Amino acid sequence: MTQTKENVGDQLTKIRVGVIGLGFGGESALKSFRQLPDVEIVALAGLEEDRLAYLGKMYEVPHLYREYQDLLARDDLDAVSIGVPNHLHSPIAIAALQRGLHVLCEKPLARSAEEAEAIVQAAVEANRVLQVVFNHRERGDVQTLKRYINEGKLGRIYYARAYWMRRNGIPGAGSWFVSKAKSGGGPLIDLGVHVLDMVLYLLGEPEVVTVSASTYDELISSGRGVDKEATKSGVNHSQDVEDLATAFIRLANGTTLLLETSWATNSSYGDDYGVILYGSEGGAEIKVKNYSTRDTLRIYTDVAGAPSEIAVQNPKSEFHLAVIRQFVEHIRSGNWSLYTGDEGLRRARIIDACYASAQQGREVLFAPSSERE
Ligand SMILES: NC(=O)c1ccc[n+]([C@@H]2O[C@H](COP(=O)([O-])OP(=O)(O)OC[C@H]3O[C@@H](n4cnc5c(N)ncnc54)[C@H](O)[C@@H]3O)[C@@H](O)[C@H]2O)c1
């Protein structure tokens, strides 16, 4: 379908989407698109025959394909959602954008900043929406804390910690996740990108100045720490990614950010993530254990000179649904040039800098965005 800003109001009353990928990423998209009015899931693609048939039936998708190329060859789609191994994000996203489709891409946008830049460039050239799925920022606790920060209640936030740590959470022995060529990296690019997104969003997107990171492979190569429940696609891939990464990141506003991520540790963690912020007027802690959405946000401040703790009551979390609702709204807005995936690119650049720092064993300078134009 040929879309221009002028005909968007008429032609995009109903948005026709194709979903690529049958794992968690793909099914989360199916579930969310299904809940939105005037959105039709026309096609679904993925390699696992049984699961393709099962999901097709469950979500009433009329056209099923094994390969993504066959789905993209349709001429009746407005948008696609990409939930496939990371090495396929850039070829699929660029091909879709060049066919005039709006693109929703699972995190991370790509394996590297270079790939992410090419996708963003394709979105700009095609004048189509590119949105990256950062679903954890759509937690109710994050949204509540964001409003609280915007009200100035924490004062100047000068120290931040963002972490995602697991005891035994390597996603599938031999799956694409553990292959650097397919994934781009281990927990840093997989889990770290989520909490990096959460914390940068909460801090109001400050510029990064320097990055000093270390990565470790102490458990993964010996086969310890695998999540035996994880059913991720791909087999027999060599395990050549880190199992733990930590980074000390200086921000242009003087704030320090400490980032910690791991798929496997000899530790008290289960599958825990969060963000901790210390400000001149108050502090905040979001601590999520095993994906809980209850009792996760605490605010620390002084009340009439007495140190006090506020437990915020479970605000509603929407995760993928909120992201996908925004994606559809952005398409309907017609202002496509405003949504070109730049947050995904910014996170990819920081992750690249972390891997470069770890490899070189020293702090690296981060080029400000004004010098990259
Ligand atoms: N936002 C989140 O919370 C979240 C959670 C999990 C995964 N993800 C992201 O989603 C993406 C997929 O992860 P997953 O856990 O669903 O992986 P997965 O291995 O469970 O599923 C990947 C899917 O891609 C399909 N695929 C591979 N090659 C294909 C091809 N040529 N044509 C069509 N389909 C093809 C596979 O058949 C499979 O169905 C990754 O980028 C991952 O980072 C995001």
PDB file of N, CA, C and O in Angstrom, residues 181-205:
ATOM      1  N   ALA A 181      28.135 -14.004  16.921  1.00  0.00           N
ATOM      2  CA  ALA A 181      27.804 -13.675  15.536  1.00  0.00           C
ATOM      3  C   ALA A 181      26.297 -13.469  15.356  1.00  0.00           C
ATOM      4  O   ALA A 181      25.862 -12.671  14.530  1.00  0.00           O
ATOM      5  N   LYS A 182      25.498 -14.200  16.126  1.00  0.00           N
ATOM      6  CA  LYS A 182      24.035 -14.091  15.956  1.00  0.00           C
ATOM      7  C   LYS A 182      23.435 -13.028  16.865  1.00  0.00           C
ATOM      8  O   LYS A 182      22.449 -12.395  16.521  1.00  0.00           O
ATOM      9  N   SER A 183      24.002 -12.879  18.055  1.00  0.00           N
ATOM     10  CA  SER A 183      23.354 -12.025  19.063  1.00  0.00           C
ATOM     11  C   SER A 183      24.021 -10.667  19.211  1.00  0.00           C
ATOM     12  O   SER A 183      23.383  -9.712  19.639  1.00  0.00           O
ATOM     13  N   GLY A 184      25.326 -10.604  18.940  1.00  0.00           N
ATOM     14  CA  GLY A 184      26.072  -9.370  19.179  1.00  0.00           C
ATOM     15  C   GLY A 184      26.683  -9.311  20.564  1.00  0.00           C
ATOM     16  O   GLY A 184      27.474  -8.420  20.859  1.00  0.00           O
ATOM     17  N   GLY A 185      26.294 -10.241  21.440  1.00  0.00           N
ATOM     18  CA  GLY A 185      26.865 -10.246  22.795  1.00  0.00           C
ATOM     19  C   GLY A 185      25.966 -11.003  23.762  1.00  0.00           C
ATOM     20  O   GLY A 185      24.911 -11.525  23.367  1.00  0.00           O
ATOM     21  N   GLY A 186      26.389 -11.029  25.016  1.00  0.00           N
ATOM     22  CA  GLY A 186      25.666 -11.782  26.049  1.00  0.00           C
ATOM     23  C   GLY A 186      24.683 -10.915  26.824  1.00  0.00           C
ATOM     24  O   GLY A 186      23.924 -10.133  26.240  1.00  0.00           O
ATOM     25  N   PRO A 187      24.704 -11.038  28.159  1.00  0.00           N
ATOM     26  CA  PRO A 187      23.707 -10.325  28.969  1.00  0.00           C
ATOM     27  C   PRO A 187      23.732  -8.813  28.812  1.00  0.00           C
ATOM     28  O   PRO A 187      22.715  -8.156  29.005  1.00  0.00           O
ATOM     29  N   LEU A 188      24.887  -8.249  28.444  1.00  0.00           N
ATOM     30  CA  LEU A 188      24.944  -6.786  28.296  1.00  0.00           C
ATOM     31  C   LEU A 188      23.992  -6.313  27.203  1.00  0.00           C
ATOM     32  O   LEU A 188      23.202  -5.386  27.402  1.00  0.00           O
ATOM     33  N   ILE A 189      24.044  -6.986  26.046  1.00  0.00           N
ATOM     34  CA  ILE A 189      23.188  -6.537  24.938  1.00  0.00           C
ATOM     35  C   ILE A 189      21.761  -7.080  25.095  1.00  0.00           C
ATOM     36  O   ILE A 189      20.800  -6.469  24.635  1.00  0.00           O
ATOM     37  N   ASP A 190      21.637  -8.205  25.798  1.00  0.00           N
ATOM     38  CA  ASP A 190      20.316  -8.849  25.942  1.00  0.00           C
ATOM     39  C   ASP A 190      19.507  -8.196  27.067  1.00  0.00           C
ATOM     40  O   ASP A 190      18.414  -7.665  26.835  1.00  0.00           O
ATOM     41  N   LEU A 191      20.044  -8.209  28.279  1.00  0.00           N
ATOM     42  CA  LEU A 191      19.325  -7.680  29.456  1.00  0.00           C
ATOM     43  C   LEU A 191      19.730  -6.233  29.735  1.00  0.00           C
ATOM     44  O   LEU A 191      18.913  -5.411  30.137  1.00  0.00           O
ATOM     45  N   GLY A 192      21.039  -5.956  29.537  1.00  0.00           N
ATOM     46  CA  GLY A 192      21.556  -4.620  29.855  1.00  0.00           C
ATOM     47  C   GLY A 192      20.841  -3.540  29.072  1.00  0.00           C
ATOM     48  O   GLY A 192      20.586  -2.444  29.582  1.00  0.00           O
ATOM     49  N   VAL A 193      20.473  -3.851  27.813  1.00  0.00           N
ATOM     50  CA  VAL A 193      19.824  -2.822  26.989  1.00  0.00           C
ATOM     51  C   VAL A 193      18.485  -2.396  27.605  1.00  0.00           C
ATOM     52  O   VAL A 193      18.090  -1.230  27.527  1.00  0.00           O
ATOM     53  N   HIS A 194      17.802  -3.328  28.261  1.00  0.00           N
ATOM     54  CA  HIS A 194      16.516  -2.993  28.917  1.00  0.00           C
ATOM     55  C   HIS A 194      16.722  -2.018  30.083  1.00  0.00           C
ATOM     56  O   HIS A 194      16.008  -1.028  30.201  1.00  0.00           O
ATOM     57  N   VAL A 195      17.681  -2.351  30.953  1.00  0.00           N
ATOM     58  CA  VAL A 195      17.838  -1.498  32.146  1.00  0.00           C
ATOM     59  C   VAL A 195      18.568  -0.201  31.805  1.00  0.00           C
ATOM     60  O   VAL A 195      18.333   0.825  32.440  1.00  0.00           O
ATOM     61  N   LEU A 196      19.410  -0.257  30.763  1.00  0.00           N
ATOM     62  CA  LEU A 196      20.024   0.978  30.270  1.00  0.00           C
ATOM     63  C   LEU A 196      18.918   1.902  29.750  1.00  0.00           C
ATOM     64  O   LEU A 196      18.903   3.108  30.018  1.00  0.00           O
ATOM     65  N   ASP A 197      17.980   1.311  29.025  1.00  0.00           N
ATOM     66  CA  ASP A 197      16.855   2.108  28.526  1.00  0.00           C
ATOM     67  C   ASP A 197      16.051   2.689  29.689  1.00  0.00           C
ATOM     68  O   ASP A 197      15.711   3.881  29.685  1.00  0.00           O
ATOM     69  N   MET A 198      15.755   1.856  30.681  1.00  0.00           N
ATOM     70  CA  MET A 198      14.953   2.334  31.829  1.00  0.00           C
ATOM     71  C   MET A 198      15.624   3.516  32.501  1.00  0.00           C
ATOM     72  O   MET A 198      15.002   4.530  32.791  1.00  0.00           O
ATOM     73  N   VAL A 199      16.931   3.387  32.749  1.00  0.00           N
ATOM     74  CA  VAL A 199      17.603   4.420  33.539  1.00  0.00           C
ATOM     75  C   VAL A 199      17.802   5.696  32.714  1.00  0.00           C
ATOM     76  O   VAL A 199      17.607   6.803  33.227  1.00  0.00           O
ATOM     77  N   LEU A 200      18.136   5.570  31.423  1.00  0.00           N
ATOM     78  CA  LEU A 200      18.314   6.781  30.607  1.00  0.00           C
ATOM     79  C   LEU A 200      16.986   7.503  30.415  1.00  0.00           C
ATOM     80  O   LEU A 200      16.914   8.735  30.412  1.00  0.00           O
ATOM     81  N   TYR A 201      15.927   6.730  30.285  1.00  0.00           N
ATOM     82  CA  TYR A 201      14.576   7.303  30.179  1.00  0.00           C
ATOM     83  C   TYR A 201      14.247   8.071  31.464  1.00  0.00           C
ATOM     84  O   TYR A 201      13.808   9.222  31.430  1.00  0.00           O
ATOM     85  N   LEU A 202      14.510   7.451  32.618  1.00  0.00           N
ATOM     86  CA  LEU A 202      14.211   8.113  33.901  1.00  0.00           C
ATOM     87  C   LEU A 202      15.069   9.365  34.094  1.00  0.00           C
ATOM     88  O   LEU A 202      14.620  10.360  34.658  1.00  0.00           O
ATOM     89  N   LEU A 203      16.315   9.306  33.627  1.00  0.00           N
ATOM     90  CA  LEU A 203      17.227  10.445  33.819  1.00  0.00           C
ATOM     91  C   LEU A 203      17.034  11.539  32.771  1.00  0.00           C
ATOM     92  O   LEU A 203      17.721  12.560  32.823  1.00  0.00           O
ATOM     93  N   GLY A 204      16.154  11.305  31.789  1.00  0.00           N
ATOM     94  CA  GLY A 204      15.898  12.337  30.772  1.00  0.00           C
ATOM     95  C   GLY A 204      16.931  12.369  29.664  1.00  0.00           C
ATOM     96  O   GLY A 204      17.225  13.438  29.134  1.00  0.00           O
ATOM     97  N   GLU A 205      17.454  11.203  29.299  1.00  0.00           N
ATOM     98  CA  GLU A 205      18.375  11.051  28.159  1.00  0.00           C
ATOM     99  C   GLU A 205      19.640  11.922  28.240  1.00  0.00           C
ATOM    100  O   GLU A 205      19.964  12.664  27.297  1.00  0.00           O
TER     101      GLU A 205
END
